[in-house]
mmCIF file of C-alpha atoms in Angstrom:
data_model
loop_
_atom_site.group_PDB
_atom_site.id
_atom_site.type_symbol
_atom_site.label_atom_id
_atom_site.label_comp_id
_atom_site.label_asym_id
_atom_site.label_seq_id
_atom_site.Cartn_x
_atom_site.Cartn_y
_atom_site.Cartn_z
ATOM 1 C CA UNK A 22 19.452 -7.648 8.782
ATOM 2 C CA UNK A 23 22.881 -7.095 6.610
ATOM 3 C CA UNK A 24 20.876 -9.210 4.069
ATOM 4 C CA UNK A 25 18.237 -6.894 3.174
ATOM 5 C CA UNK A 26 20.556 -3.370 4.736
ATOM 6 C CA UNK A 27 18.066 -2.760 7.317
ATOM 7 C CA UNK A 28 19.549 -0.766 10.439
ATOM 8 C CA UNK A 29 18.033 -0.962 13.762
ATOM 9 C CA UNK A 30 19.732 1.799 15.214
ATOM 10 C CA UNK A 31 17.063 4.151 13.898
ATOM 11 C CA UNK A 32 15.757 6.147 17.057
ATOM 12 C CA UNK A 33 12.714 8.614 16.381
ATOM 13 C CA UNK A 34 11.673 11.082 19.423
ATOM 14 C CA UNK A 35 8.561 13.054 19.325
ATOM 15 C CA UNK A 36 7.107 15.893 21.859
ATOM 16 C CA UNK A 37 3.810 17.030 20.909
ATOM 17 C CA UNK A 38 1.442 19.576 23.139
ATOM 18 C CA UNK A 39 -2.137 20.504 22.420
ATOM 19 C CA UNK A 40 -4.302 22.940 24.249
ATOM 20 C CA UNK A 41 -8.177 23.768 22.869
ATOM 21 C CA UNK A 42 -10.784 25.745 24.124
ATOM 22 C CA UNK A 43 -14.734 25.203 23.571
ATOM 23 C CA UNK A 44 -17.037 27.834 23.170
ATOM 24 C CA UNK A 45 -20.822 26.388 23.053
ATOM 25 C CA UNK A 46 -20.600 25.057 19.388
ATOM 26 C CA UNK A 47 -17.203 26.742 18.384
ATOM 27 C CA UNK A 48 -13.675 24.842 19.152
ATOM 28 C CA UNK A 49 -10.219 26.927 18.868
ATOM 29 C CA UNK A 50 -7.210 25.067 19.154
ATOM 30 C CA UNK A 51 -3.760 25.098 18.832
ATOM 31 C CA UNK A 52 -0.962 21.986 18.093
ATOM 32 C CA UNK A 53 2.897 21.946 18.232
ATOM 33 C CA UNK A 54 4.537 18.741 17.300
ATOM 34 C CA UNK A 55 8.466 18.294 17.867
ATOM 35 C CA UNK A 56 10.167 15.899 16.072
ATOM 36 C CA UNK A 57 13.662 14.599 16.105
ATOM 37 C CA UNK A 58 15.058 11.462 13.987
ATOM 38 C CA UNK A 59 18.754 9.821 14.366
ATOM 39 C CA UNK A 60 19.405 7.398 12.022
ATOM 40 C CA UNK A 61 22.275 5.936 10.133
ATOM 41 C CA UNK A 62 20.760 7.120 6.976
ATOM 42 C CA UNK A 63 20.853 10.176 7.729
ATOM 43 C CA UNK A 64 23.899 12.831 7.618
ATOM 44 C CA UNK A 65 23.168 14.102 11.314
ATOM 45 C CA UNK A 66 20.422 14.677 13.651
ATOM 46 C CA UNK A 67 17.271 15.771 11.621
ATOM 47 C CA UNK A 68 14.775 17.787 13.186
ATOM 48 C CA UNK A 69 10.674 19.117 12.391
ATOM 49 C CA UNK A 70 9.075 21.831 14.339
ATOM 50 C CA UNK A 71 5.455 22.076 13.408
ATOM 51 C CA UNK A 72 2.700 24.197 14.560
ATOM 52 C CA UNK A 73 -0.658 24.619 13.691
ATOM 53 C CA UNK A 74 -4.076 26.634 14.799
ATOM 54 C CA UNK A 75 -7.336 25.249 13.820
ATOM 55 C CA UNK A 76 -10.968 26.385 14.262
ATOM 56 C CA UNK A 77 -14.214 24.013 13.883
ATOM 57 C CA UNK A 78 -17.727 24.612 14.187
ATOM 58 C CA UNK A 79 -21.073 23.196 13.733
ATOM 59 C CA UNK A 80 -24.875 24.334 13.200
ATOM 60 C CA UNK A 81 -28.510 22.950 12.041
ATOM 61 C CA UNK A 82 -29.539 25.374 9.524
ATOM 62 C CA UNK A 83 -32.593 22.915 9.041
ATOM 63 C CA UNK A 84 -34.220 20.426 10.715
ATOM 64 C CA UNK A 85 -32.760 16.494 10.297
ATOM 65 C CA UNK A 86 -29.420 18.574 8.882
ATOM 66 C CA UNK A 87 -25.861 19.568 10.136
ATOM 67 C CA UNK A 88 -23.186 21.438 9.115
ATOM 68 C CA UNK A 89 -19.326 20.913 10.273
ATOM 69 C CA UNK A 90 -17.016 22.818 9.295
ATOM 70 C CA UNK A 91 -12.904 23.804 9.977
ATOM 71 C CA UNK A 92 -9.788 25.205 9.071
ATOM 72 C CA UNK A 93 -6.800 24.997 10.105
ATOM 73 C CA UNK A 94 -3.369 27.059 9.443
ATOM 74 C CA UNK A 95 -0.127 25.161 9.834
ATOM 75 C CA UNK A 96 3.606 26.114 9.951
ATOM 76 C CA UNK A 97 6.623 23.809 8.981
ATOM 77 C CA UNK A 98 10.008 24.959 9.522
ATOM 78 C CA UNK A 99 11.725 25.288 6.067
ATOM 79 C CA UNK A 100 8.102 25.600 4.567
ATOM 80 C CA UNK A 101 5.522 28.464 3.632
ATOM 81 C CA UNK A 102 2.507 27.845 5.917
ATOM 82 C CA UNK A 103 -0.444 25.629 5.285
ATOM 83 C CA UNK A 104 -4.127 26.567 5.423
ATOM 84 C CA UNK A 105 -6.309 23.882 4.943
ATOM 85 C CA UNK A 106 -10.154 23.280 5.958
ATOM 86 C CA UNK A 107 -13.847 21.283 5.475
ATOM 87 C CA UNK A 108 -17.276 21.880 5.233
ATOM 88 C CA UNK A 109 -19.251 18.913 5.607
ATOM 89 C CA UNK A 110 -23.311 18.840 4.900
ATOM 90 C CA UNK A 111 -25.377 16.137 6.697
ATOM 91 C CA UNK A 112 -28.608 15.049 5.750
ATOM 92 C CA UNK A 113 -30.891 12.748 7.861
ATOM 93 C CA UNK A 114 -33.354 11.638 5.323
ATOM 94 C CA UNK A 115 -35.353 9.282 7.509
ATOM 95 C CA UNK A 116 -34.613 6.875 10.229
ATOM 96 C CA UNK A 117 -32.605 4.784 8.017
ATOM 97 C CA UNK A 118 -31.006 6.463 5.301
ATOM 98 C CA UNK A 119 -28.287 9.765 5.663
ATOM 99 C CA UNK A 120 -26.429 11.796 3.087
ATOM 100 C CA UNK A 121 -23.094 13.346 3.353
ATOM 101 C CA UNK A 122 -21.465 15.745 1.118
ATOM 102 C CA UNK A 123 -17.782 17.063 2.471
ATOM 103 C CA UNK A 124 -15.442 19.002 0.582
ATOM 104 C CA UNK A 125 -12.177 19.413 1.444
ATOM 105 C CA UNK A 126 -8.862 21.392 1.204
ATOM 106 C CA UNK A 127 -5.747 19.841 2.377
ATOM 107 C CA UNK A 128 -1.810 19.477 2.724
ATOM 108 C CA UNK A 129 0.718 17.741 3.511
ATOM 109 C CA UNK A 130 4.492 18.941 4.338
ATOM 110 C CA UNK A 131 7.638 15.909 3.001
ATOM 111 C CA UNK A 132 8.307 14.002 6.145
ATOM 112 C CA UNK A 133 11.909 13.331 7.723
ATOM 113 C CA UNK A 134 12.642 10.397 5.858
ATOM 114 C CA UNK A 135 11.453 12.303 2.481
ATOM 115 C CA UNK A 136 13.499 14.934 2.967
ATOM 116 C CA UNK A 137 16.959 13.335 4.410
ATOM 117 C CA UNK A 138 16.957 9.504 4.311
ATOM 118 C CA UNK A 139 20.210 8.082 2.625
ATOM 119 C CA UNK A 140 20.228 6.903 -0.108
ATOM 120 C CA UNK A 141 16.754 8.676 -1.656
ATOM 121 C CA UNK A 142 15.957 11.472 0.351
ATOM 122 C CA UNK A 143 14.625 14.625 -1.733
ATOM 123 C CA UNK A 144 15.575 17.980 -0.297
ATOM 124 C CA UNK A 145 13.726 19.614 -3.130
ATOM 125 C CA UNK A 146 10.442 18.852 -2.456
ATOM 126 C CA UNK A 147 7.640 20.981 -1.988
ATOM 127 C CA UNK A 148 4.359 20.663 0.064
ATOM 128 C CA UNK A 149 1.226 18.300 -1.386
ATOM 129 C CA UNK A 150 -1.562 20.500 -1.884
ATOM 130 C CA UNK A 151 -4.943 19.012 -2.882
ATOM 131 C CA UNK A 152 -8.789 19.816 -3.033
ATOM 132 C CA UNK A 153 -11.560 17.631 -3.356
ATOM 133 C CA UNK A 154 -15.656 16.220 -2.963
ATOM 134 C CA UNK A 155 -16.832 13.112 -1.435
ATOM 135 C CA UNK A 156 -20.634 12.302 -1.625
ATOM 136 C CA UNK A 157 -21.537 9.252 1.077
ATOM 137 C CA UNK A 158 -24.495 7.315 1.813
ATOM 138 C CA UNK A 159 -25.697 5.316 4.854
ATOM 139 C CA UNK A 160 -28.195 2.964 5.222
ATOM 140 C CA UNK A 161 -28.670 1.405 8.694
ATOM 141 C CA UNK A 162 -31.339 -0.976 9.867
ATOM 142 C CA UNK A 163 -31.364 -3.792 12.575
ATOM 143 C CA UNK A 164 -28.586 -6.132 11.250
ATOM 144 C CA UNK A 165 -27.795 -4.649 8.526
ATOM 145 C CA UNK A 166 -25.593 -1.552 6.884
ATOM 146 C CA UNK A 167 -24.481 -0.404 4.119
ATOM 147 C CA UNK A 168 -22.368 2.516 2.891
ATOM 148 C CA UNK A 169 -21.499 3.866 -0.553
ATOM 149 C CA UNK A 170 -18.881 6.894 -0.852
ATOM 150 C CA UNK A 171 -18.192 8.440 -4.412
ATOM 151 C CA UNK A 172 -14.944 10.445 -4.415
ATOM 152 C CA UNK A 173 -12.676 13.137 -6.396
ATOM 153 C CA UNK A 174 -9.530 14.746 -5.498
ATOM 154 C CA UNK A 175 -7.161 16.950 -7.328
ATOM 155 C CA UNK A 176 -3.701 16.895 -5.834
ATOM 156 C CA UNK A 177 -1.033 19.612 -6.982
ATOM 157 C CA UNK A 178 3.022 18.275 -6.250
ATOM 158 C CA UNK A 179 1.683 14.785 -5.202
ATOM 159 C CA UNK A 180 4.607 13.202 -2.827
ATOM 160 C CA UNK A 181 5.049 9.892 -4.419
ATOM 161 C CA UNK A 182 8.410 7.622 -3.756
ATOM 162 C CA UNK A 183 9.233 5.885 -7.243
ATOM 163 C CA UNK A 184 12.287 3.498 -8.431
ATOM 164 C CA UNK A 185 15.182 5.499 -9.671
ATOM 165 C CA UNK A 186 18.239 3.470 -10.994
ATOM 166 C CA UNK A 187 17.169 1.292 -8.290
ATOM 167 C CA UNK A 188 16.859 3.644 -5.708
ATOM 168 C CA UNK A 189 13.405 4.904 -4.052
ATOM 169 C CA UNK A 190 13.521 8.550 -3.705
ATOM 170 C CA UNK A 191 10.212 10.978 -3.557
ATOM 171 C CA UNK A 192 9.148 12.838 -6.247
ATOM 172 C CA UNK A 193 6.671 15.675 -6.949
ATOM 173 C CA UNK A 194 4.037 14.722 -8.994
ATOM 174 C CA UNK A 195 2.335 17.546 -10.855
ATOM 175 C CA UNK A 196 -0.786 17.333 -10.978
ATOM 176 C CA UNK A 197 -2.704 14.114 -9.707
ATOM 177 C CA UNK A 198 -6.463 13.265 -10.084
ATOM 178 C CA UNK A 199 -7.743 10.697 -7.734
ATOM 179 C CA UNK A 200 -11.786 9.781 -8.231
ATOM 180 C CA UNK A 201 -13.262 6.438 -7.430
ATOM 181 C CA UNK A 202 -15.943 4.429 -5.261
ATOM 182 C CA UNK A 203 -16.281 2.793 -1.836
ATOM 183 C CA UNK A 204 -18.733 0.243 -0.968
ATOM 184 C CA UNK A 205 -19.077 -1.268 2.561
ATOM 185 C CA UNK A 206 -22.055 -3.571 3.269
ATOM 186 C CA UNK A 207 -22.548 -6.056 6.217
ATOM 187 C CA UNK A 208 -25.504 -8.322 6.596
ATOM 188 C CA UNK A 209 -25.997 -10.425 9.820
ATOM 189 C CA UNK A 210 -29.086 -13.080 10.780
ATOM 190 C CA UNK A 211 -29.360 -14.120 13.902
ATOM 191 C CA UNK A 212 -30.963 -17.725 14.810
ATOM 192 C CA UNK A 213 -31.296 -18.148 18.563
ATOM 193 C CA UNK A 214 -27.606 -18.464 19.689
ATOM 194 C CA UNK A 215 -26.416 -18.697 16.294
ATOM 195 C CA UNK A 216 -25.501 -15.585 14.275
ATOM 196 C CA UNK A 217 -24.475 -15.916 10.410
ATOM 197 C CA UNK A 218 -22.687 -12.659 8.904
ATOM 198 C CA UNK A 219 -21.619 -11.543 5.503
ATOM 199 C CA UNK A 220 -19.673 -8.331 4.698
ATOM 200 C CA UNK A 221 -18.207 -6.938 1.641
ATOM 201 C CA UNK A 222 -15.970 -3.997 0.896
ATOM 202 C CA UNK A 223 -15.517 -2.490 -2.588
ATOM 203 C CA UNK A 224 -13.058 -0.301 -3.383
ATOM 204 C CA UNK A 225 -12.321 1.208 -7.061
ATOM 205 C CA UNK A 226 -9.190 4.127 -6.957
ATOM 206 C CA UNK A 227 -8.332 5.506 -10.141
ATOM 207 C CA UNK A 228 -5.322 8.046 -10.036
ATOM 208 C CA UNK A 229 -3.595 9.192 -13.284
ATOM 209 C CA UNK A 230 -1.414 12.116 -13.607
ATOM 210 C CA UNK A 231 -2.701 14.615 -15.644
ATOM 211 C CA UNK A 232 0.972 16.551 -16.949
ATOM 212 C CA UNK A 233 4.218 14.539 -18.969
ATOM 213 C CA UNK A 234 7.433 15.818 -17.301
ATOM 214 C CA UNK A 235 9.155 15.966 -20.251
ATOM 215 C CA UNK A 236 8.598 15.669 -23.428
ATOM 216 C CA UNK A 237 10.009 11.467 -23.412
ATOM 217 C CA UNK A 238 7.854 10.603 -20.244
ATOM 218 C CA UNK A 239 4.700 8.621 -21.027
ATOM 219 C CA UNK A 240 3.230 8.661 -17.467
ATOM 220 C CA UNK A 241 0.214 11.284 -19.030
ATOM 221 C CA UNK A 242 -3.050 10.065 -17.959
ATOM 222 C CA UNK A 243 -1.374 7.068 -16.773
ATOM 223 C CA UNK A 244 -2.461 4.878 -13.477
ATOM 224 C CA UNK A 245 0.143 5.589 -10.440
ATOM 225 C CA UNK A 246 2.382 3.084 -9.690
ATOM 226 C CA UNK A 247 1.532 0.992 -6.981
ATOM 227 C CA UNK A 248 -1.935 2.303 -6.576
ATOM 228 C CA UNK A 249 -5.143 -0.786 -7.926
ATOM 229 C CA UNK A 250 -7.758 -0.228 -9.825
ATOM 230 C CA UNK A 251 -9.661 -2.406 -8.250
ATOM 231 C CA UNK A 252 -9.514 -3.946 -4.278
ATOM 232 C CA UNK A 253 -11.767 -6.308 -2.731
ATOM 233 C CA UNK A 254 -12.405 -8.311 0.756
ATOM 234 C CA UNK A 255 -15.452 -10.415 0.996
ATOM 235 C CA UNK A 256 -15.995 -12.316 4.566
ATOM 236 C CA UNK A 257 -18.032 -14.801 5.937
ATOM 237 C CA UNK A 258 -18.470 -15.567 9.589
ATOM 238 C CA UNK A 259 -20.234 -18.025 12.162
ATOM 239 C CA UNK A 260 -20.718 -17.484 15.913
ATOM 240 C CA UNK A 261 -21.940 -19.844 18.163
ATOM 241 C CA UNK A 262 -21.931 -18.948 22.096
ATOM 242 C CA UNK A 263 -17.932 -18.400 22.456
ATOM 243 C CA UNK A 264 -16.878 -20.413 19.227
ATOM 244 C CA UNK A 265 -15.983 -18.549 16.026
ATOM 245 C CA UNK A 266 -15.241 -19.279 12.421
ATOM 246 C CA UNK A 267 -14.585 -16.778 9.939
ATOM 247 C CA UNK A 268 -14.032 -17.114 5.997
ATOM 248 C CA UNK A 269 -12.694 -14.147 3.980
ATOM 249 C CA UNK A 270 -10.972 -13.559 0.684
ATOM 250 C CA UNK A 271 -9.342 -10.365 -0.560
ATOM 251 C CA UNK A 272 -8.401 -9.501 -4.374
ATOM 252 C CA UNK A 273 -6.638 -7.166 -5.620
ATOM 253 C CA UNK A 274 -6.017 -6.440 -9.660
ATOM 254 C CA UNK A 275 -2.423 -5.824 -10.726
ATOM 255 C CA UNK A 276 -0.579 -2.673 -10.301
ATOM 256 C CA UNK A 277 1.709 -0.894 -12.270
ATOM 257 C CA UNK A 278 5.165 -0.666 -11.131
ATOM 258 C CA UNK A 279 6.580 2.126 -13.547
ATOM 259 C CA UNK A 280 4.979 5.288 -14.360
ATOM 260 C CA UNK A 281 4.610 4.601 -18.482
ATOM 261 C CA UNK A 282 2.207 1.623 -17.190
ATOM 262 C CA UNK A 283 4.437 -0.980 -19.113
ATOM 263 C CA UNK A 284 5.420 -3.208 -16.375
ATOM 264 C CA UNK A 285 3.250 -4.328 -13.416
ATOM 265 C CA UNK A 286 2.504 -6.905 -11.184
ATOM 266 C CA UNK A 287 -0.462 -9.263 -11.536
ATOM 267 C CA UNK A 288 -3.457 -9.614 -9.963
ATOM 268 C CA UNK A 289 -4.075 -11.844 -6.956
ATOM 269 C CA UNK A 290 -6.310 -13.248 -4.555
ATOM 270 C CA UNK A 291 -5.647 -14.869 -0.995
ATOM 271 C CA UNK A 292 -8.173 -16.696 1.525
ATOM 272 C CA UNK A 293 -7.932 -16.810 5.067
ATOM 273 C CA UNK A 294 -9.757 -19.119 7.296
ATOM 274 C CA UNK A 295 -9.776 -18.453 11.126
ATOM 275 C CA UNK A 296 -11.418 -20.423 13.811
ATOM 276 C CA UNK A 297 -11.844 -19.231 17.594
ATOM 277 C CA UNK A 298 -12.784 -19.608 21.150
ATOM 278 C CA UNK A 299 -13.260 -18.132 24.405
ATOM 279 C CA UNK A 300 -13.298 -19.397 27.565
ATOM 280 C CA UNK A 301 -14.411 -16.993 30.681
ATOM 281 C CA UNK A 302 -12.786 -17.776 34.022
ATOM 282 C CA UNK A 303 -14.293 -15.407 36.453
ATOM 283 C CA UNK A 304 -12.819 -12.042 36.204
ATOM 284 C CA UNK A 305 -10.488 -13.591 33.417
ATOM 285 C CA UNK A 306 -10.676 -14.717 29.873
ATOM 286 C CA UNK A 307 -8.672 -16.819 27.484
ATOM 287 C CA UNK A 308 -8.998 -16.601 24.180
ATOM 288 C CA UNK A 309 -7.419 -19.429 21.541
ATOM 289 C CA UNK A 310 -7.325 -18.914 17.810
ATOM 290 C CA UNK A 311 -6.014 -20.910 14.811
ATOM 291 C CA UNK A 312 -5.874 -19.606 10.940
ATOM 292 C CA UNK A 313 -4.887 -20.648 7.799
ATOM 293 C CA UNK A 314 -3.275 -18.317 5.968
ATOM 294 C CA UNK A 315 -3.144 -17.973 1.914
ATOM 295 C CA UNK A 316 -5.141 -20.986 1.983
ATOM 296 C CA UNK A 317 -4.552 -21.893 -1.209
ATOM 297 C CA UNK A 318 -0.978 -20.822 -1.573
ATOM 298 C CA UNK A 319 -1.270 -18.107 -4.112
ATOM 299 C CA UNK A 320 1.652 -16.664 -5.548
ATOM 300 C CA UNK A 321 1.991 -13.011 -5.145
ATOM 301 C CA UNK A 322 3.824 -9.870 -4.806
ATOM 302 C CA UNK A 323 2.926 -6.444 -3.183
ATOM 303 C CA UNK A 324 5.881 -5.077 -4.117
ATOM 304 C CA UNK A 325 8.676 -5.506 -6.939
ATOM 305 C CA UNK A 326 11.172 -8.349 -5.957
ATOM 306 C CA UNK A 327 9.445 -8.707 -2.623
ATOM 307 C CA UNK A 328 7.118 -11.820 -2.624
ATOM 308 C CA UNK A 329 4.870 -12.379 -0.283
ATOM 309 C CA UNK A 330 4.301 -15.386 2.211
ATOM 310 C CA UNK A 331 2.664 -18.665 0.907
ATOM 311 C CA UNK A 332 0.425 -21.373 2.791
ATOM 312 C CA UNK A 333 0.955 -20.534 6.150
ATOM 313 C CA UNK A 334 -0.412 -21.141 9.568
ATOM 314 C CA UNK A 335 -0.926 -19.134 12.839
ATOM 315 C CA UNK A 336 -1.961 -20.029 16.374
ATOM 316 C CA UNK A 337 -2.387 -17.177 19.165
ATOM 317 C CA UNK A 338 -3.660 -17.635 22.704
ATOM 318 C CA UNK A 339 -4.159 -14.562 24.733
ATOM 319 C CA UNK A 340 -5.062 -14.390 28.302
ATOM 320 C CA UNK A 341 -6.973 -11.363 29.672
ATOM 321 C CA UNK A 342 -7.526 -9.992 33.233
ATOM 322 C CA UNK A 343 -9.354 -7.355 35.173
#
């Protein structure tokens, strides 16, 4: 631990009561969360009251349709308040296919360690605030599913930890805009006691900050750091009565570790291979597993100066009882 200055002496406390009421399709609720942190990184006991009251409802104005929708008013000490909320639109087009528009309001208030963690902590900051759309699709038949989500979010004072003379600390960012796509698809065939499954997730994320601090900083309309363009997981898998073998492979393209885009990390791509089994014993069950992973030992990094495993191999047995 005195290696890498990690304390384990951090202790984190938390009291949190919630009470709602339910009136036919209406729901009115309140939240109060109580936090306290003790830490050697920080100056003295820190401490977060929050409260919040929240409201949802839902109605058909159509037939095959629904409409959800909430808001919610929330108090930090230290903070002005919060109001927040959704409206969501469903639409059942048949059987198979749905739609899904949602737009939402939100916020976030800095966290403990964002506002008092030594060396780093920012007692400056200011509440995220940030509005967006998000148009999804599902398509659902039998074995097979598939979901595509388009997405755009403006975020005023973005909370963003960045590198500063080799110190994290948070940072508001001014103005952030977020946009991208999401793609989930799963496709599974079934052969007597034999199923074969493929599924896929897609995800494209880019975030650029839309104002220049000052007149020397080049981050306008630049990527944020540690944020990819472009992440992907692809997996395979075989089941046979209580064997198990699954295949899978994520990428990710390289992310930018300063704000003017000039330095990053690069790209990468990892496999795993896992191969199970299950044995039931009456009102018992055991479970043995074996994986490979970063099959073929890729070289990688998630984070600045912090690589990440190689080749390496895991074996798990768990034992379950009623």
């Amino acid at each position: 631990d005195e290696n890498f200055g990690i304390d384990s002496d951090d202790q984190f406390y938390q009291i949190q009561a919630n009470t709602q009421a339910t009136f036919g399709s209406h729901q009115l609720g309140i939240r109060s969360i109580n936090t306290w942190g003790i830490s050697p990184n920080y100056t003295d006991q820190s401490k977060q009251n929050n409260v919040s009251l929240f409201y949802k409802t839902k109605f058909h104005p159509r037939k095959n349709s629904l409409v959800n929708a909430g808001v919610r008013n929330e108090w930090q000490n230290g903070f002005k308040p919060g109001l927040g909320g959704d409206l969501q639109w469903i639409q059942h087009l048949n059987p198979k296919n749905k739609l899904s528009l949602t737009y939402e309001k939100t916020f976030r208030f800095p966290t403990l360690n964002d506002l008092y963690w030594l060396p780093g902590g920012n007692l400056n900051l200011v509440p995220e605030q940030a509005h967006g759309l998000k148009l999804m699709h599902f398509y659902s038949t039998g074995l097979s599913n598939v979901r595509l989500s388009l997405f755009t979010r403006h975020t005023t004072d973005l909370i963003l930890w960045v590198p500063e003379q080799n110190i994290w600390s948070p940072q508001n960012i001014q103005r952030v805009w977020a946009r991208g796509l999401i793609f989930n698809g799963q496709k599974t065939i079934v052969f007597d006691d034999i199923k074969i499954g493929l599924a896929c997730k897609i995800n494209y994320t880019k975030a650029t900050n839309l104002d220049a601090v000052h007149e020397q900083d080049n981050s306008q309309n630049k990527q944020l750091i540690y944020i990819p363009l472009w992440t992907n997981n692809v997996t395979g898998f075989l089941v046979w009565k209580n064997y198990q073998a699954q295949l899978s492979t994520d990428f990710q393209s390289k992310t930018f570790t300063s704000r003017d885009n000039l330095n990053y990390l690069d790209a990468y791509s990892t496999t795993q291979l896992t191969c199970s089994a299950r044995w039931p014993l009456k009102q018992n069950q055991i479970t043995f597993s074996a994986s490979i992973q970063n099959m073929f030992n890729a070289s990688y990094a998630l984070s600045q100066g912090w690589p990440m495993p190689g080749r390496n191999y895991q074996i798990q047995i768990l034992f379950t009882t009623k």
